XYZ file of C-alpha atoms in Angstrom:
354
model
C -68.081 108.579 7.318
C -69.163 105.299 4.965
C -68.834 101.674 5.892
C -65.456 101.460 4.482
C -63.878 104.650 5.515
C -64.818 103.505 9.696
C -63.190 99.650 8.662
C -59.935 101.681 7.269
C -59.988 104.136 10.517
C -60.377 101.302 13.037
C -57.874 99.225 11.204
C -55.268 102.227 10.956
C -55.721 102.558 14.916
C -55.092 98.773 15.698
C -52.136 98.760 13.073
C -51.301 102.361 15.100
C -51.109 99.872 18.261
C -49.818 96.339 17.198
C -46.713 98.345 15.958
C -45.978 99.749 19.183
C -46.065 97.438 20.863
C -47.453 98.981 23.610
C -49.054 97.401 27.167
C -52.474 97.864 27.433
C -51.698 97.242 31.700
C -49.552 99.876 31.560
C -51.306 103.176 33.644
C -48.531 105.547 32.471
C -50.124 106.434 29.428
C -53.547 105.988 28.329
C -54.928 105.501 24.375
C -57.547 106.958 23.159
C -59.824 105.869 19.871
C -62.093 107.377 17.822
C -63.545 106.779 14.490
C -60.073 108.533 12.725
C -58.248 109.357 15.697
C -55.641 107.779 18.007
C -54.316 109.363 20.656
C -52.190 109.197 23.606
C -52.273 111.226 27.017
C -50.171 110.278 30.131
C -52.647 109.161 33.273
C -53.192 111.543 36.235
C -51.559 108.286 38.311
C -48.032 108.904 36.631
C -45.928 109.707 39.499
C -43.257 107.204 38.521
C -43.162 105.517 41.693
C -44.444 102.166 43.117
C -42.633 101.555 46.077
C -44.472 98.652 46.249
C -42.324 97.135 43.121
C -38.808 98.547 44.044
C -36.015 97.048 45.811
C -34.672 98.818 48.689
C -31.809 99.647 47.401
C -33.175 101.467 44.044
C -36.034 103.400 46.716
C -33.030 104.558 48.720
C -30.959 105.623 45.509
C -34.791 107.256 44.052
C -34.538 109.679 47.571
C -31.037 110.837 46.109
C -32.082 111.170 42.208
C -35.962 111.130 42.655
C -38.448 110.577 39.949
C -38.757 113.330 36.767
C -42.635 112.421 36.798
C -42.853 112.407 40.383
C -41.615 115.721 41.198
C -43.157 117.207 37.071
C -45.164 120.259 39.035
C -42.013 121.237 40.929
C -39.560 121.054 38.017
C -41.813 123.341 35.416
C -42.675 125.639 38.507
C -38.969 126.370 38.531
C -38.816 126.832 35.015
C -42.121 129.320 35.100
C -41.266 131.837 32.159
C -38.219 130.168 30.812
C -37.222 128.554 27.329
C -37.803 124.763 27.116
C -35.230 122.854 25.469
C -35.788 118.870 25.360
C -31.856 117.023 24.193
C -32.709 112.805 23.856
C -30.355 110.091 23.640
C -31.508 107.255 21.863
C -30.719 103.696 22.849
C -32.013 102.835 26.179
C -33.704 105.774 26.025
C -36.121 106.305 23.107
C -35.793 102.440 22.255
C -35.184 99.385 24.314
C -31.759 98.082 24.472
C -31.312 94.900 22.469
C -29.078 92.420 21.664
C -29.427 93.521 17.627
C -28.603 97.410 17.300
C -29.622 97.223 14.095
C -32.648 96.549 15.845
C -33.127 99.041 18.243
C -36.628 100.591 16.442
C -38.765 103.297 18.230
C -41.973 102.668 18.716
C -44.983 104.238 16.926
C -46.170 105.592 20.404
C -42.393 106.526 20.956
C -42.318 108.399 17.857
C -45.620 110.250 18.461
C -44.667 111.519 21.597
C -40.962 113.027 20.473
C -43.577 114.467 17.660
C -45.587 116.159 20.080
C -42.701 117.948 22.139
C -40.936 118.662 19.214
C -43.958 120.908 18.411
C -43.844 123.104 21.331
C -40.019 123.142 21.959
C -36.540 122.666 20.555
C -35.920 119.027 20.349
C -32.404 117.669 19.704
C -31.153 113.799 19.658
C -28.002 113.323 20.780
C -26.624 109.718 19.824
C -23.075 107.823 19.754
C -24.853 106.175 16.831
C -24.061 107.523 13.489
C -26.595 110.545 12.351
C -27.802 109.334 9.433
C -28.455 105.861 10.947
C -30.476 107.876 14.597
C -32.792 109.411 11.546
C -33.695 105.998 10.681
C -34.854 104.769 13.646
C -36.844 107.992 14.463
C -37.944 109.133 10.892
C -39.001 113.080 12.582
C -38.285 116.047 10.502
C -39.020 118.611 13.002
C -36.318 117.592 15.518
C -32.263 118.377 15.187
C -29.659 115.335 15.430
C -26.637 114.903 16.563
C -24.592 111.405 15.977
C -21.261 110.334 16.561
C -21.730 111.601 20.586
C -21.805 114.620 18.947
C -19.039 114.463 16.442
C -21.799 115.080 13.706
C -24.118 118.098 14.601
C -27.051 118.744 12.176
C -28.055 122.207 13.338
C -29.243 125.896 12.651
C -27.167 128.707 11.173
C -25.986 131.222 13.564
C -23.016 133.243 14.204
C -20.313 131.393 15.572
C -17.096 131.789 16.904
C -13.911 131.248 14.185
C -13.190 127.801 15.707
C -16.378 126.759 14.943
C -17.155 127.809 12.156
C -14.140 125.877 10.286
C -16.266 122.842 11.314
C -19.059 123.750 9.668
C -20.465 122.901 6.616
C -23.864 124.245 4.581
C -26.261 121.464 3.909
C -29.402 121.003 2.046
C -31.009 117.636 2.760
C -34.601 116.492 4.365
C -32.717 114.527 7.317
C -34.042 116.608 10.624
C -33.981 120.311 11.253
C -30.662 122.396 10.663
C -28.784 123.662 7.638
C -25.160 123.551 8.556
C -24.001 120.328 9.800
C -20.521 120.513 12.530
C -18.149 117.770 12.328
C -14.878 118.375 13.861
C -13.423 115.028 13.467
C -13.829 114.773 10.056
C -10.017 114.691 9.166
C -10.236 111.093 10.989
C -12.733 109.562 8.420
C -9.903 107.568 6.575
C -7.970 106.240 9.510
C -11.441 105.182 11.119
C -12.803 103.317 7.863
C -8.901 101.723 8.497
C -9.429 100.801 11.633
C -12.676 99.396 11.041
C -11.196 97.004 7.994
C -9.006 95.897 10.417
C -11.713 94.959 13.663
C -13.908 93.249 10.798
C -10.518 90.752 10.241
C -9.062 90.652 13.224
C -12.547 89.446 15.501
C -13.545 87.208 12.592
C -12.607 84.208 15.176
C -14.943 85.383 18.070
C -18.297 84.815 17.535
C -21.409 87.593 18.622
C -19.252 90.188 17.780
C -20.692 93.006 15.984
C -18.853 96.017 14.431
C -20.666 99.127 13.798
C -19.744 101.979 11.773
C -21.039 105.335 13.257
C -19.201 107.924 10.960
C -16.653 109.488 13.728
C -16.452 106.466 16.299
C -16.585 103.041 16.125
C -18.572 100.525 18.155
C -17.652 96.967 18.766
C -21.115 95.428 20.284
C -20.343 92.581 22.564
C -23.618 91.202 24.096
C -23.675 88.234 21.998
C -20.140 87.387 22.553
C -19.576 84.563 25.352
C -18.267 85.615 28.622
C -15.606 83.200 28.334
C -14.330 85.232 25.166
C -14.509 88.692 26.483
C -10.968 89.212 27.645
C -9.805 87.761 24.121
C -12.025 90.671 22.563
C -10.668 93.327 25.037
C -7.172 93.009 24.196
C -7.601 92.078 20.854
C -9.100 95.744 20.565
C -6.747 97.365 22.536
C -3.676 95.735 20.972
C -5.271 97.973 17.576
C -6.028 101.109 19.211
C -2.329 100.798 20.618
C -1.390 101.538 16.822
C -3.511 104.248 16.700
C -1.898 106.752 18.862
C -4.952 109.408 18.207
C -7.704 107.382 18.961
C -8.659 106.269 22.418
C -11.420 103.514 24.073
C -14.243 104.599 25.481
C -17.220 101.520 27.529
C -20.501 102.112 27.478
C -23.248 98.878 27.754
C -22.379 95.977 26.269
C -19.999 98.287 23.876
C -16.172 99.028 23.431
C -16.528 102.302 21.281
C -13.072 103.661 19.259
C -12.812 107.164 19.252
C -10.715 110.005 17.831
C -8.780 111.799 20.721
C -10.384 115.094 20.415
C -11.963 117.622 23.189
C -15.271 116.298 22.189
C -18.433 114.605 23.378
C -21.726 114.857 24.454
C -21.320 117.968 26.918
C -19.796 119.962 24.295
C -22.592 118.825 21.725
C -24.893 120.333 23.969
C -23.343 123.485 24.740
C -22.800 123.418 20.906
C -26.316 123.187 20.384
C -27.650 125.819 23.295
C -25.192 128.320 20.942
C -26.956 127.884 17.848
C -29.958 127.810 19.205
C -29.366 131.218 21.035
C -29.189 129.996 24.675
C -25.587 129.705 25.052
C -25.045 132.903 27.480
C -28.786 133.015 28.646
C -30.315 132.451 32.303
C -33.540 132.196 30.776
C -33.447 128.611 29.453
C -34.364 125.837 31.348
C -33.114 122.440 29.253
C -33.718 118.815 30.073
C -31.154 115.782 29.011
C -32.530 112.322 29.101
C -30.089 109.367 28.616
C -28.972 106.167 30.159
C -25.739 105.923 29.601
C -22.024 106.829 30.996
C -21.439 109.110 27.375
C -24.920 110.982 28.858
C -23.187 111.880 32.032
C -20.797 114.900 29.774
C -23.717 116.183 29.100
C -25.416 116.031 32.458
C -22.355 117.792 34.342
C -22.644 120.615 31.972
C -26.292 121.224 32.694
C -25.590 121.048 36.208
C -22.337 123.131 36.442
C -24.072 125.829 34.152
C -27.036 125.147 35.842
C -29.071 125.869 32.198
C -31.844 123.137 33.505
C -32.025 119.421 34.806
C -30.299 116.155 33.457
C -31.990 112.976 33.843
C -30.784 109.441 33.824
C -33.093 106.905 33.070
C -32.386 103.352 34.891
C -34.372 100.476 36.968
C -31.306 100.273 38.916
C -28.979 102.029 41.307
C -25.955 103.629 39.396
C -23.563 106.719 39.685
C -24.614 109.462 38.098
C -24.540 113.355 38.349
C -28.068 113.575 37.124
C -30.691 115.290 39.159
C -33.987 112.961 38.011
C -34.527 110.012 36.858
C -36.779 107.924 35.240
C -37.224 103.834 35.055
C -37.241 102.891 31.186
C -38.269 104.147 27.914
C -42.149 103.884 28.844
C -41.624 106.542 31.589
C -39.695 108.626 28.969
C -42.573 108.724 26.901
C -44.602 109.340 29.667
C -42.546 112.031 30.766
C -42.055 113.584 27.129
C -46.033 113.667 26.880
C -46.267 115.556 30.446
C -44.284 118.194 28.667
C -46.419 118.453 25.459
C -50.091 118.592 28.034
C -47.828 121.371 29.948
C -47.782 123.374 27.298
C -50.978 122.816 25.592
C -52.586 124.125 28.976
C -50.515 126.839 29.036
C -50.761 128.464 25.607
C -52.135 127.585 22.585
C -49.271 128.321 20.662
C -46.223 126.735 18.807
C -42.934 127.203 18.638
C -40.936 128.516 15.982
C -37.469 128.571 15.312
């Protein structure tokens, strides 16, 4: 390699790092550099626990939903021979939560781990964001999305049953995997846009309020808004949902969301998903869902009732949840998603194809 190939490799890597953003401190992963090379590895020390750090509280509520890193031998030993599925949320989960959600980027470390798993096993996103908006952010091919909490499902073509398949519609875009995308609640697309017209007007007067678009639900972002103005905000929405007999509220953090009042959300998505994907009526699946917020926990009951593989919640702090693991922030959800990909490097050479 010349002069001025090793300056463009060694700039590439620190342009690689500045982007993410990443802690050097930070033992749960560890970079390595070489002339043309960057790559990342989780440490041998990534348990996921440092009781030394924690509060009481959070190591009693870690006995109850202990750490996914922590107990990583003992959760793929009970998987031994079965098909990995990986389902993501995305804020708070693959990003940082921030006061900005058009804001909320994944980092390039981020990214390069969801690239990695995504090679060995069936990857799916499943966002209240809108679809088109998740591929943004996370700019992967390889991996299926799902937006709208699941309202708008980009996935493969299998057989389905009748009532599905009215949903579905053939596609032939570049935006994840999948060729047929499901939308169930598409008949609500005017009345939402409607709605929306009306939120923009109506909250004009409170300031921090943001309203966000995400196809088949509607968010109205209020961590900027003063807490003095919150109640204002609350029934202001309500009093135009109350006019919208077919749409109900939903809370999530920081978030009033509008959506249509279907039998729809993330646990269906899911279920959705394990059809197309072939592991709808099989014992021989073991899937993991990561997310941190109450819209995650539809999903997590249905893993658990089905008992089709392990949900995990990721906080820093004690919360009710029916999830099994957990894990502290994003950084341990990389950390965790990287365990995966060494898991099955070690174990066979091979990739998955679907």
């Amino acid at each position: 390699m010349g002069l001025s190939e090793r300056i463009g490799a060694i700039q590439h890597s620190m342009d690689f790092i500045s982007k993410a953003r990443f802690d050097e401190n930070d033992d749960r992963v560890c970079i390595s550099m070489t002339e043309n090379h960057c790559d990342i590895q989780p440490t041998r020390e990534s348990d996921g626990i440092d009781n030394g750090t924690l509060d009481p509280e959070y190591t009693s509520w870690l006995k109850k939903h202990p750490s996914a890193l922590g107990m990583f031998e003992q959760i793929m030993a009970s998987g031994k021979g079965k098909k990995i599925i990986v389902f993501l949320d995305y804020d708070g989960t693959l990003s940082p939560i921030v006061d900005d959600p058009d804001r909320a980027f994944m980092s390039e470390v981020m990214r390069a781990a969801v690239r990695e798993v995504a090679k060995y096993f069936p990857t799916a996103i499943i966002s209240g964001r809108s679809r088109e908006k998740v591929f943004k952010f996370v700019q992967l091919t390889g991996v299926f999305y799902a937006g709208s909490h699941g309202m708008d499902i980009m996935a493969p073509v299998l057989p389905l049953t009748a009532s599905d398949v009215k949903h579905q519609t053939r596609i032939d875009d570049k935006q994840g995997s999948g060729d047929v995308l499901f939308q169930p609640a598409k008949e609500f697309l005017p009345t939402i846009q409607e709605i929306i017209e009306e939120l923009e007007e109506k909250t004009k007067c409170i300031h921090g309020v943001i309203i966000e678009n995400n196809r088949f639900c509607i968010s109205v972002h209020f961590r900027r808004v003063r807490e003095e103005d919150y109640s204002e905000l609350e029934e202001l929405v309500k009093s135009i949902v109350k006019d919208y007999p077919r749409f109900h509220l939903t809370r999530g953090r920081k978030v009033i969301e509008i959506r249509p009042s279907i039998k729809w959300d993330k646990g269906y998505a899911l279920e959705y998903m394990l059809d197309t994907l072939g592991y709808g009526n099989s014992n021989n699946v073991l899937a993991f869902y990561i997310g941190d917020d109450r819209t995650d926990e539809d999903a997590f009951k249905v893993l658990r009732v089905k008992k089709r593989g392990y949900p995990i919640i990721v906080s820093s702090i004690p919360k009710e949840t029916t999830a099994v693991y957990s894990l502290r922030d994003p950084s341990e959800v990389m950390s965790f998603l990287l365990h995966l990909a060494r898991w099955r490097k070690n174990s066979s050479s091979s990739k998955i194809v679907i």
